[in-house]
PDB file of C-alpha atoms in Angstrom:
ATOM      1  CA  ASP Y   1      -7.238  14.080  -5.796  1.00  0.00           C
ATOM      2  CA  GLN Y   2      -4.011  12.792  -5.382  1.00  0.00           C
ATOM      3  CA  GLN Y   3      -2.757  13.596  -2.101  1.00  0.00           C
ATOM      4  CA  VAL Y   4       0.714  11.716  -2.548  1.00  0.00           C
ATOM      5  CA  LYS Y   5       2.444  12.161  -5.827  1.00  0.00           C
ATOM      6  CA  GLN Y   6       5.346  10.632  -7.396  1.00  0.00           C
ATOM      7  CA  ASN Y   7       6.109  12.417 -10.610  1.00  0.00           C
ATOM      8  CA  SER Y   8       8.728   9.926 -11.905  1.00  0.00           C
ATOM      9  CA  PRO Y   9       7.024   6.563 -13.198  1.00  0.00           C
ATOM     10  CA  SER Y  10      10.507   5.321 -14.017  1.00  0.00           C
ATOM     11  CA  LEU Y  11      13.903   5.391 -13.024  1.00  0.00           C
ATOM     12  CA  SER Y  12      17.244   3.423 -14.037  1.00  0.00           C
ATOM     13  CA  VAL Y  13      20.444   3.549 -11.695  1.00  0.00           C
ATOM     14  CA  GLN Y  14      23.538   1.774 -12.786  1.00  0.00           C
ATOM     15  CA  GLU Y  15      24.893  -0.628 -10.335  1.00  0.00           C
ATOM     16  CA  GLY Y  16      26.423   0.750  -7.084  1.00  0.00           C
ATOM     17  CA  ARG Y  17      25.478   4.208  -7.856  1.00  0.00           C
ATOM     18  CA  ILE Y  18      23.087   6.429  -5.854  1.00  0.00           C
ATOM     19  CA  SER Y  19      19.118   5.932  -6.632  1.00  0.00           C
ATOM     20  CA  ILE Y  20      16.985   8.893  -5.537  1.00  0.00           C
ATOM     21  CA  LEU Y  21      13.179   8.515  -5.433  1.00  0.00           C
ATOM     22  CA  ASN Y  22      10.924  11.320  -4.882  1.00  0.00           C
ATOM     23  CA  CYS Y  23       7.414  11.989  -3.346  1.00  0.00           C
ATOM     24  CA  ASP Y  24       5.448  15.339  -2.824  1.00  0.00           C
ATOM     25  CA  TYR Y  25       2.400  15.646  -0.817  1.00  0.00           C
ATOM     26  CA  THR Y  26      -0.270  17.923  -0.074  1.00  0.00           C
ATOM     27  CA  ASN Y  27      -1.911  17.407   2.926  1.00  0.00           C
ATOM     28  CA  SER Y  28      -0.208  19.329   5.396  1.00  0.00           C
ATOM     29  CA  MET Y  29      -1.673  17.171   7.829  1.00  0.00           C
ATOM     30  CA  PHE Y  30       0.033  13.906   7.388  1.00  0.00           C
ATOM     31  CA  ASP Y  31       2.352  13.270  10.137  1.00  0.00           C
ATOM     32  CA  TYR Y  32       3.592   9.858   9.143  1.00  0.00           C
ATOM     33  CA  PHE Y  33       5.598   8.629   6.019  1.00  0.00           C
ATOM     34  CA  LEU Y  34       6.867   5.569   4.394  1.00  0.00           C
ATOM     35  CA  TRP Y  35       8.075   3.618   1.495  1.00  0.00           C
ATOM     36  CA  TYR Y  36       7.301   0.459  -0.006  1.00  0.00           C
ATOM     37  CA  LYS Y  37       8.717  -1.801  -2.315  1.00  0.00           C
ATOM     38  CA  LYS Y  38       6.840  -4.128  -4.743  1.00  0.00           C
ATOM     39  CA  TYR Y  39       7.759  -6.775  -6.907  1.00  0.00           C
ATOM     40  CA  PRO Y  40       5.347  -7.868  -9.561  1.00  0.00           C
ATOM     41  CA  ALA Y  41       2.281  -9.817  -8.301  1.00  0.00           C
ATOM     42  CA  GLU Y  42       3.211  -9.568  -4.897  1.00  0.00           C
ATOM     43  CA  GLY Y  43       1.635  -7.345  -2.083  1.00  0.00           C
ATOM     44  CA  PRO Y  44       4.197  -4.360  -0.835  1.00  0.00           C
ATOM     45  CA  THR Y  45       6.739  -4.579   1.545  1.00  0.00           C
ATOM     46  CA  PHE Y  46       7.387  -2.213   4.396  1.00  0.00           C
ATOM     47  CA  LEU Y  47      10.633  -0.419   3.988  1.00  0.00           C
ATOM     48  CA  ILE Y  48      11.287   2.483   5.924  1.00  0.00           C
ATOM     49  CA  SER Y  49       9.155   5.275   7.523  1.00  0.00           C
ATOM     50  CA  ILE Y  50       9.603   8.693   9.167  1.00  0.00           C
ATOM     51  CA  SER Y  51       7.793  10.691  11.573  1.00  0.00           C
ATOM     52  CA  SER Y  52       7.147  14.027  10.910  1.00  0.00           C
ATOM     53  CA  ILE Y  53       9.321  15.225  14.121  1.00  0.00           C
ATOM     54  CA  LYS Y  54      12.380  14.020  12.263  1.00  0.00           C
ATOM     55  CA  ASP Y  55      14.057  14.940   9.148  1.00  0.00           C
ATOM     56  CA  LYS Y  56      16.002  12.090   8.332  1.00  0.00           C
ATOM     57  CA  ASN Y  57      15.889   8.192   8.806  1.00  0.00           C
ATOM     58  CA  GLU Y  58      18.417   5.786   7.848  1.00  0.00           C
ATOM     59  CA  ASP Y  59      18.333   2.268   7.820  1.00  0.00           C
ATOM     60  CA  GLY Y  60      21.501   0.455   6.013  1.00  0.00           C
ATOM     61  CA  ARG Y  61      21.401   1.252   2.722  1.00  0.00           C
ATOM     62  CA  PHE Y  62      18.414   3.206   2.976  1.00  0.00           C
ATOM     63  CA  THR Y  63      17.615   6.356   3.928  1.00  0.00           C
ATOM     64  CA  VAL Y  64      14.546   8.855   3.958  1.00  0.00           C
ATOM     65  CA  PHE Y  65      14.544  12.467   3.826  1.00  0.00           C
ATOM     66  CA  LEU Y  66      11.649  14.793   4.805  1.00  0.00           C
ATOM     67  CA  ASN Y  67      11.166  18.287   4.183  1.00  0.00           C
ATOM     68  CA  LYS Y  68       8.116  19.637   5.898  1.00  0.00           C
ATOM     69  CA  SER Y  69       8.120  23.017   4.682  1.00  0.00           C
ATOM     70  CA  ALA Y  70       8.581  22.113   0.895  1.00  0.00           C
ATOM     71  CA  LYS Y  71       6.108  18.693   1.578  1.00  0.00           C
ATOM     72  CA  HIS Y  72       8.541  16.467  -0.131  1.00  0.00           C
ATOM     73  CA  LEU Y  73      10.219  13.311   0.932  1.00  0.00           C
ATOM     74  CA  SER Y  74      12.733  10.902  -0.948  1.00  0.00           C
ATOM     75  CA  LEU Y  75      14.218   7.962  -0.362  1.00  0.00           C
ATOM     76  CA  HIS Y  76      18.019   7.209  -1.113  1.00  0.00           C
ATOM     77  CA  ILE Y  77      19.658   3.882  -1.882  1.00  0.00           C
ATOM     78  CA  VAL Y  78      22.918   3.606  -1.974  1.00  0.00           C
ATOM     79  CA  PRO Y  79      24.954   1.510  -3.576  1.00  0.00           C
ATOM     80  CA  SER Y  80      22.289   0.305  -5.868  1.00  0.00           C
ATOM     81  CA  GLN Y  81      21.997  -3.104  -6.323  1.00  0.00           C
ATOM     82  CA  PRO Y  82      20.225  -5.156  -9.118  1.00  0.00           C
ATOM     83  CA  GLY Y  83      17.751  -6.705  -6.467  1.00  0.00           C
ATOM     84  CA  ASP Y  84      16.565  -3.430  -5.822  1.00  0.00           C
ATOM     85  CA  SER Y  85      15.014  -3.145  -8.964  1.00  0.00           C
ATOM     86  CA  ALA Y  86      11.015  -3.147  -8.036  1.00  0.00           C
ATOM     87  CA  VAL Y  87       8.369  -0.410  -7.955  1.00  0.00           C
ATOM     88  CA  TYR Y  88       8.644   1.936  -4.983  1.00  0.00           C
ATOM     89  CA  PHE Y  89       5.493   3.344  -3.384  1.00  0.00           C
ATOM     90  CA  CYS Y  90       5.668   6.167  -1.140  1.00  0.00           C
ATOM     91  CA  ALA Y  91       2.732   6.656   1.480  1.00  0.00           C
ATOM     92  CA  ALA Y  92       1.642   9.225   4.081  1.00  0.00           C
ATOM     93  CA  SER Y  93      -0.625   8.714   6.878  1.00  0.00           C
ATOM     94  CA  ASP Y  94      -2.398  11.286   9.545  1.00  0.00           C
ATOM     95  CA  GLU Y  95      -2.994  10.322  12.900  1.00  0.00           C
ATOM     96  CA  ILE Y  96      -6.968  11.256  12.733  1.00  0.00           C
ATOM     97  CA  SER Y  97      -8.134   8.599   9.954  1.00  0.00           C
ATOM     98  CA  ASN Y  98      -5.189   6.034  10.460  1.00  0.00           C
ATOM     99  CA  GLN Y  99      -5.785   5.790   6.629  1.00  0.00           C
ATOM    100  CA  PHE Y 100      -2.380   5.422   4.327  1.00  0.00           C
ATOM    101  CA  TYR Y 101      -2.662   7.250   1.199  1.00  0.00           C
ATOM    102  CA  PHE Y 102      -0.109   5.878  -1.856  1.00  0.00           C
ATOM    103  CA  GLY Y 103       1.774   7.627  -4.482  1.00  0.00           C
ATOM    104  CA  THR Y 104       1.387   6.180  -7.963  1.00  0.00           C
ATOM    105  CA  GLY Y 105       4.939   4.544  -7.584  1.00  0.00           C
ATOM    106  CA  THR Y 106       8.003   4.789  -9.023  1.00  0.00           C
ATOM    107  CA  SER Y 107       9.686   1.814 -11.322  1.00  0.00           C
ATOM    108  CA  LEU Y 108      13.477   1.318 -10.450  1.00  0.00           C
ATOM    109  CA  THR Y 109      15.859  -0.499 -12.551  1.00  0.00           C
ATOM    110  CA  VAL Y 110      19.070  -0.847 -11.230  1.00  0.00           C
ATOM    111  CA  ILE Y 111      21.415  -2.045 -14.167  1.00  0.00           C
ATOM    112  CA  PRO Y 112      24.191  -4.498 -13.596  1.00  0.00           C
TER     113      PRO Y 112
ATOM    114  CA  GLY B   1       6.933  -8.913  12.553  1.00  0.00           C
ATOM    115  CA  ALA B   2       3.055  -8.572  12.112  1.00  0.00           C
ATOM    116  CA  VAL B   3       1.686 -11.002   9.285  1.00  0.00           C
ATOM    117  CA  VAL B   4      -1.484 -10.527   6.759  1.00  0.00           C
ATOM    118  CA  SER B   5      -2.223 -13.558   5.087  1.00  0.00           C
ATOM    119  CA  GLN B   6      -4.700 -13.364   2.034  1.00  0.00           C
ATOM    120  CA  HIS B   7      -5.992 -16.084   0.157  1.00  0.00           C
ATOM    121  CA  PRO B   8      -6.307 -17.276  -2.500  1.00  0.00           C
ATOM    122  CA  SER B   9      -3.166 -16.007  -4.336  1.00  0.00           C
ATOM    123  CA  ARG B  10      -4.876 -16.659  -7.700  1.00  0.00           C
ATOM    124  CA  VAL B  11      -8.459 -17.504  -8.714  1.00  0.00           C
ATOM    125  CA  ILE B  12     -10.131 -18.035 -12.253  1.00  0.00           C
ATOM    126  CA  CYS B  13     -13.677 -17.956 -12.507  1.00  0.00           C
ATOM    127  CA  LYS B  14     -16.436 -17.606 -14.703  1.00  0.00           C
ATOM    128  CA  SER B  15     -18.204 -14.682 -15.605  1.00  0.00           C
ATOM    129  CA  GLY B  16     -21.289 -14.220 -13.545  1.00  0.00           C
ATOM    130  CA  THR B  17     -20.166 -15.960 -10.376  1.00  0.00           C
ATOM    131  CA  SER B  18     -18.951 -14.589  -6.998  1.00  0.00           C
ATOM    132  CA  VAL B  19     -15.448 -14.649  -5.602  1.00  0.00           C
ATOM    133  CA  LYS B  20     -14.960 -14.314  -2.088  1.00  0.00           C
ATOM    134  CA  ILE B  21     -11.198 -13.420  -0.843  1.00  0.00           C
ATOM    135  CA  GLU B  22     -10.269 -13.529   2.444  1.00  0.00           C
ATOM    136  CA  CYS B  23      -7.793 -11.246   4.411  1.00  0.00           C
ATOM    137  CA  ARG B  24      -6.625 -12.620   7.959  1.00  0.00           C
ATOM    138  CA  SER B  25      -4.264 -10.511  10.230  1.00  0.00           C
ATOM    139  CA  LEU B  26      -2.234 -13.431  11.995  1.00  0.00           C
ATOM    140  CA  ASP B  27      -0.218 -12.108  15.279  1.00  0.00           C
ATOM    141  CA  PHE B  28      -2.230  -8.733  15.911  1.00  0.00           C
ATOM    142  CA  GLN B  29      -5.849  -7.370  15.975  1.00  0.00           C
ATOM    143  CA  ALA B  30      -6.504  -5.429  13.309  1.00  0.00           C
ATOM    144  CA  THR B  31      -9.275  -2.526  13.969  1.00  0.00           C
ATOM    145  CA  THR B  32      -9.318  -1.631  10.174  1.00  0.00           C
ATOM    146  CA  MET B  33      -8.620  -3.154   7.145  1.00  0.00           C
ATOM    147  CA  PHE B  34      -8.127  -1.999   3.933  1.00  0.00           C
ATOM    148  CA  TRP B  35      -8.951  -3.098   0.448  1.00  0.00           C
ATOM    149  CA  TYR B  36      -7.002  -1.962  -2.891  1.00  0.00           C
ATOM    150  CA  ARG B  37      -7.233  -3.050  -6.658  1.00  0.00           C
ATOM    151  CA  GLN B  38      -3.691  -2.881  -8.422  1.00  0.00           C
ATOM    152  CA  PHE B  39      -4.115  -2.309 -12.458  1.00  0.00           C
ATOM    153  CA  PRO B  40      -1.236  -2.902 -14.407  1.00  0.00           C
ATOM    154  CA  LYS B  41       1.563  -0.166 -14.359  1.00  0.00           C
ATOM    155  CA  GLN B  42      -1.054   1.781 -11.874  1.00  0.00           C
ATOM    156  CA  SER B  43      -0.958   2.711  -8.352  1.00  0.00           C
ATOM    157  CA  LEU B  44      -2.579   1.099  -5.128  1.00  0.00           C
ATOM    158  CA  MET B  45      -6.214   2.140  -5.472  1.00  0.00           C
ATOM    159  CA  LEU B  46      -8.075   2.159  -2.598  1.00  0.00           C
ATOM    160  CA  MET B  47     -11.426   0.369  -2.777  1.00  0.00           C
ATOM    161  CA  ALA B  48     -13.008   0.660   0.927  1.00  0.00           C
ATOM    162  CA  THR B  49     -11.684   0.946   4.454  1.00  0.00           C
ATOM    163  CA  SER B  50     -13.173  -1.411   6.724  1.00  0.00           C
ATOM    164  CA  ASN B  51     -14.161  -1.516  10.327  1.00  0.00           C
ATOM    165  CA  GLU B  52     -14.426  -4.238  12.696  1.00  0.00           C
ATOM    166  CA  GLY B  53     -18.283  -4.276  13.276  1.00  0.00           C
ATOM    167  CA  SER B  54     -19.259  -1.784  11.124  1.00  0.00           C
ATOM    168  CA  LYS B  55     -20.247  -1.275   7.547  1.00  0.00           C
ATOM    169  CA  ALA B  56     -17.112  -0.678   4.946  1.00  0.00           C
ATOM    170  CA  THR B  57     -16.523   2.791   3.869  1.00  0.00           C
ATOM    171  CA  TYR B  58     -16.151   2.711   0.023  1.00  0.00           C
ATOM    172  CA  GLU B  59     -14.384   5.154  -2.008  1.00  0.00           C
ATOM    173  CA  GLN B  60     -15.956   6.898  -4.714  1.00  0.00           C
ATOM    174  CA  GLY B  61     -16.823   5.077  -8.027  1.00  0.00           C
ATOM    175  CA  VAL B  62     -16.569   1.954  -6.007  1.00  0.00           C
ATOM    176  CA  GLU B  63     -19.736   0.043  -6.174  1.00  0.00           C
ATOM    177  CA  LYS B  64     -20.409  -1.435  -2.842  1.00  0.00           C
ATOM    178  CA  ASP B  65     -23.168  -3.948  -3.839  1.00  0.00           C
ATOM    179  CA  LYS B  66     -20.448  -5.521  -6.441  1.00  0.00           C
ATOM    180  CA  PHE B  67     -17.664  -5.168  -3.545  1.00  0.00           C
ATOM    181  CA  LEU B  68     -19.096  -7.034  -0.668  1.00  0.00           C
ATOM    182  CA  ILE B  69     -16.934  -6.157   2.527  1.00  0.00           C
ATOM    183  CA  ASN B  70     -17.347  -8.004   5.879  1.00  0.00           C
ATOM    184  CA  HIS B  71     -15.113  -7.193   8.948  1.00  0.00           C
ATOM    185  CA  ALA B  72     -16.718  -9.998  11.021  1.00  0.00           C
ATOM    186  CA  SER B  73     -13.566  -9.945  13.359  1.00  0.00           C
ATOM    187  CA  LEU B  74     -10.578  -8.183  14.755  1.00  0.00           C
ATOM    188  CA  THR B  75      -8.382 -10.630  11.991  1.00  0.00           C
ATOM    189  CA  LEU B  76     -10.649 -11.018   9.577  1.00  0.00           C
ATOM    190  CA  SER B  77     -11.970  -9.055   6.410  1.00  0.00           C
ATOM    191  CA  THR B  78     -13.582 -10.595   3.515  1.00  0.00           C
ATOM    192  CA  LEU B  79     -14.035  -9.083  -0.183  1.00  0.00           C
ATOM    193  CA  THR B  80     -16.444 -10.604  -2.094  1.00  0.00           C
ATOM    194  CA  VAL B  81     -16.700  -9.726  -5.986  1.00  0.00           C
ATOM    195  CA  THR B  82     -20.164 -10.442  -6.958  1.00  0.00           C
ATOM    196  CA  SER B  83     -21.354 -11.481 -10.456  1.00  0.00           C
ATOM    197  CA  ALA B  84     -17.787 -10.924 -11.792  1.00  0.00           C
ATOM    198  CA  HIS B  85     -17.162 -10.014 -15.245  1.00  0.00           C
ATOM    199  CA  PRO B  86     -13.770  -9.529 -16.907  1.00  0.00           C
ATOM    200  CA  GLU B  87     -13.523  -6.071 -16.568  1.00  0.00           C
ATOM    201  CA  ASP B  88     -12.976  -7.211 -12.821  1.00  0.00           C
ATOM    202  CA  SER B  89      -9.955  -8.896 -13.615  1.00  0.00           C
ATOM    203  CA  SER B  90      -7.168  -7.160 -11.524  1.00  0.00           C
ATOM    204  CA  PHE B  91      -4.876  -7.833  -8.530  1.00  0.00           C
ATOM    205  CA  TYR B  92      -6.556  -7.262  -4.996  1.00  0.00           C
ATOM    206  CA  ILE B  93      -4.143  -6.250  -1.956  1.00  0.00           C
ATOM    207  CA  CYS B  94      -5.557  -5.830   1.589  1.00  0.00           C
ATOM    208  CA  SER B  95      -3.907  -4.674   4.157  1.00  0.00           C
ATOM    209  CA  ALA B  96      -4.022  -4.230   8.141  1.00  0.00           C
ATOM    210  CA  THR B  97      -3.025  -1.471  10.537  1.00  0.00           C
ATOM    211  CA  ARG B  98      -2.243  -2.100  14.121  1.00  0.00           C
ATOM    212  CA  ASP B  99      -3.423   0.947  16.597  1.00  0.00           C
ATOM    213  CA  ARG B 100      -0.844   3.273  16.256  1.00  0.00           C
ATOM    214  CA  GLY B 101      -1.274   3.979  19.940  1.00  0.00           C
ATOM    215  CA  ILE B 102       0.186   7.300  21.498  1.00  0.00           C
ATOM    216  CA  LEU B 103       3.768   6.611  20.767  1.00  0.00           C
ATOM    217  CA  LYS B 104       2.827   5.887  17.149  1.00  0.00           C
ATOM    218  CA  ALA B 105       5.534   3.433  17.244  1.00  0.00           C
ATOM    219  CA  ASN B 106       5.575   0.623  14.499  1.00  0.00           C
ATOM    220  CA  ALA B 107       2.583   2.281  12.407  1.00  0.00           C
ATOM    221  CA  GLU B 108       2.871   0.959   9.199  1.00  0.00           C
ATOM    222  CA  ALA B 109       0.540  -1.286   7.096  1.00  0.00           C
ATOM    223  CA  PHE B 110       1.039  -4.651   6.590  1.00  0.00           C
ATOM    224  CA  PHE B 111       0.015  -6.180   3.539  1.00  0.00           C
ATOM    225  CA  GLY B 112      -1.458  -9.353   2.401  1.00  0.00           C
ATOM    226  CA  GLN B 113       0.163 -11.331  -0.500  1.00  0.00           C
ATOM    227  CA  GLY B 114      -2.293  -9.962  -2.950  1.00  0.00           C
ATOM    228  CA  THR B 115      -5.108 -11.996  -5.187  1.00  0.00           C
ATOM    229  CA  ARG B 116      -4.603 -12.154  -8.968  1.00  0.00           C
ATOM    230  CA  LEU B 117      -8.667 -12.156 -10.161  1.00  0.00           C
ATOM    231  CA  THR B 118      -9.040 -13.561 -13.631  1.00  0.00           C
ATOM    232  CA  VAL B 119     -12.450 -13.275 -14.635  1.00  0.00           C
ATOM    233  CA  VAL B 120     -13.041 -15.655 -17.819  1.00  0.00           C
TER     234      VAL B 120
END
């Protein structure tokens, strides 16, 4: 049972525009959410996170929004750059298990 | 930031042999390590959760006798693929988490660079 879902397997965006990647989760016990970026044949690298006590966290071009009532989070990248082209995974964690549950990933292509 | 080192990054082995993959947390103690497998164009699939000093917890459908996990110390976990077959060819990734603590600060999973296993 997939507890974290990314329903868009791919996304193409023009350079300079905004990229919006979405993620939904089902477990209300999740209290910490993260986004990872992954290039082919490499391990994921941490991008940005948000605690359930917040609804927004911003770091440079990256902003993560959390809507707890909808069990939905999104990652906004603005302006998008060609180097942002990668697979983005959202992940969720709860304090009890300390385990990370990953979505299926969204492949972002930023077109120059 | 915290670093997790995974070795080897790439290995080719003959069918029927065993391969060991190491995962080390270089600058922190990882009480819990995770092993993932990634198939092409698919998500990271959690294989097992490894706790130092105890038996690993395997996800449903993962053969524990085929994928042996040892977490002998707080900085090292190993995954051994026994009697490897071509269908075991995949990209294996480990991750380690620090204790989240009361403030839940810096709670993130740090990943190794992955191991590309090819069984011929």
